[in-house]
Coordinates of C-alpha atoms in Angstrom, one line a residue:
X1 CA 0.2 -1.1 -10.3
X2 CA -2.8 0.6 -11.9
X3 CA -6.0 2.1 -10.6
X4 CA -9.5 2.4 -12.1
X5 CA -11.9 4.8 -10.5
X6 CA -15.7 5.0 -11.0
X7 CA -18.8 6.1 -9.2
X8 CA -18.8 2.5 -7.9
X9 CA -15.5 2.7 -6.1
X10 CA -11.8 2.2 -6.9
X11 CA -10.0 -0.9 -8.1
X12 CA -6.3 -1.2 -7.6
X13 CA -4.6 -3.7 -9.8
X14 CA -1.4 -5.0 -8.2
X15 CA 1.2 -6.7 -10.4
X16 CA 4.3 -8.7 -9.3
X17 CA 5.5 -9.9 -6.0
X18 CA 4.4 -8.1 -2.9
X19 CA 7.3 -8.5 -0.5
X20 CA 9.8 -6.5 1.5
X21 CA 10.9 -4.5 -1.6
X22 CA 7.4 -3.5 -2.8
X23 CA 5.0 -3.6 0.2
X24 CA 5.2 0.1 1.0
X25 CA 4.3 1.1 -2.5
X26 CA 1.3 -1.2 -2.4
X27 CA 0.3 0.0 1.1
X28 CA 0.6 3.7 0.1
X29 CA -1.4 3.2 -3.1
X30 CA -4.3 1.5 -1.2
X31 CA -4.3 4.1 1.5
X32 CA -4.3 6.9 -1.1
X33 CA -7.3 5.4 -2.7
X34 CA -9.0 5.1 0.7
X35 CA -8.3 8.7 1.6
X36 CA -10.0 9.9 -1.6
X37 CA -13.3 8.6 -0.1
X38 CA -13.8 5.9 -2.7
X39 CA -16.0 3.2 -1.4
X40 CA -15.3 0.4 -1.9
X41 CA -11.6 0.1 -2.5
X42 CA -11.0 -3.2 -4.2
X43 CA -7.4 -4.7 -4.4
X44 CA -7.1 -7.0 -7.3
X45 CA -4.4 -9.6 -6.7
X46 CA -4.9 -11.7 -9.8
X47 CA -1.4 -10.8 -11.1
X48 CA 0.4 -11.3 -7.8
X49 CA 2.3 -14.6 -7.8
X50 CA 3.9 -14.1 -4.3
X51 CA 2.9 -12.3 -1.1
X52 CA 5.0 -12.5 2.0
X53 CA 4.4 -11.3 5.6
X54 CA 5.3 -7.7 4.7
X55 CA 2.5 -7.8 2.0
X56 CA 0.1 -9.1 4.6
X57 CA 1.1 -6.3 6.9
X58 CA 0.6 -3.8 4.1
X59 CA -3.0 -5.0 3.6
X60 CA -3.6 -4.9 7.4
X61 CA -2.3 -1.4 7.6
X62 CA -4.5 -0.3 4.8
X63 CA -7.5 -2.0 6.5
X64 CA -6.8 0.0 9.7
X65 CA -7.1 3.2 7.6
X66 CA -10.2 1.9 5.8
X67 CA -11.9 1.2 9.1
X68 CA -11.1 4.7 10.4
X69 CA -12.5 6.2 7.2
X70 CA -15.5 3.8 7.2
X71 CA -14.5 2.6 3.7
X72 CA -15.0 -1.0 2.6
X73 CA -11.7 -2.6 1.6
X74 CA -11.9 -5.8 -0.4
X75 CA -9.3 -8.2 -1.9
X76 CA -10.3 -10.1 -5.0
X77 CA -8.9 -12.8 -7.3
X78 CA -5.8 -13.8 -5.4
X79 CA -3.7 -16.5 -7.1
X80 CA -3.9 -19.9 -5.2
X81 CA -0.6 -19.4 -3.3
X82 CA -1.5 -15.9 -2.3
X83 CA -5.0 -17.0 -1.2
X84 CA -3.3 -19.7 0.9
X85 CA -1.0 -17.2 2.6
X86 CA -4.1 -15.0 3.4
X87 CA -5.9 -18.1 4.8
X88 CA -2.9 -19.3 6.8
X89 CA -2.5 -15.9 8.4
X90 CA -6.2 -15.8 9.2
X91 CA -6.7 -12.5 7.4
X92 CA -8.7 -13.8 4.4
X93 CA -12.1 -13.1 6.0
X94 CA -11.1 -9.6 6.9
X95 CA -10.9 -8.8 3.2
X96 CA -14.0 -10.7 2.0
X97 CA -12.3 -13.9 1.0
X98 CA -13.4 -17.4 1.8
X99 CA -11.5 -19.3 4.5
X100 CA -11.7 -22.7 2.9

């Protein structure tokens, strides 16, 4: 996972599966970026081939923190299977993703 910061916010590039083994690392990285006051925080999932329910939970936990901090949290470029998981769990619109 890498992070780019600019005056236009922070982008977190997640790589690899986001599952039971890695979800806490992803969650903590996103929350750390939110807590710096960066706005927006963008989570780039273009290099994530698999996301399970613990990955969805990590995104939702980070979203809760973002709402409290009044920071926009956006997910971008999910691979097709990851986008499908986000749609099927009805969380895609919460992160600025299309539902269809």
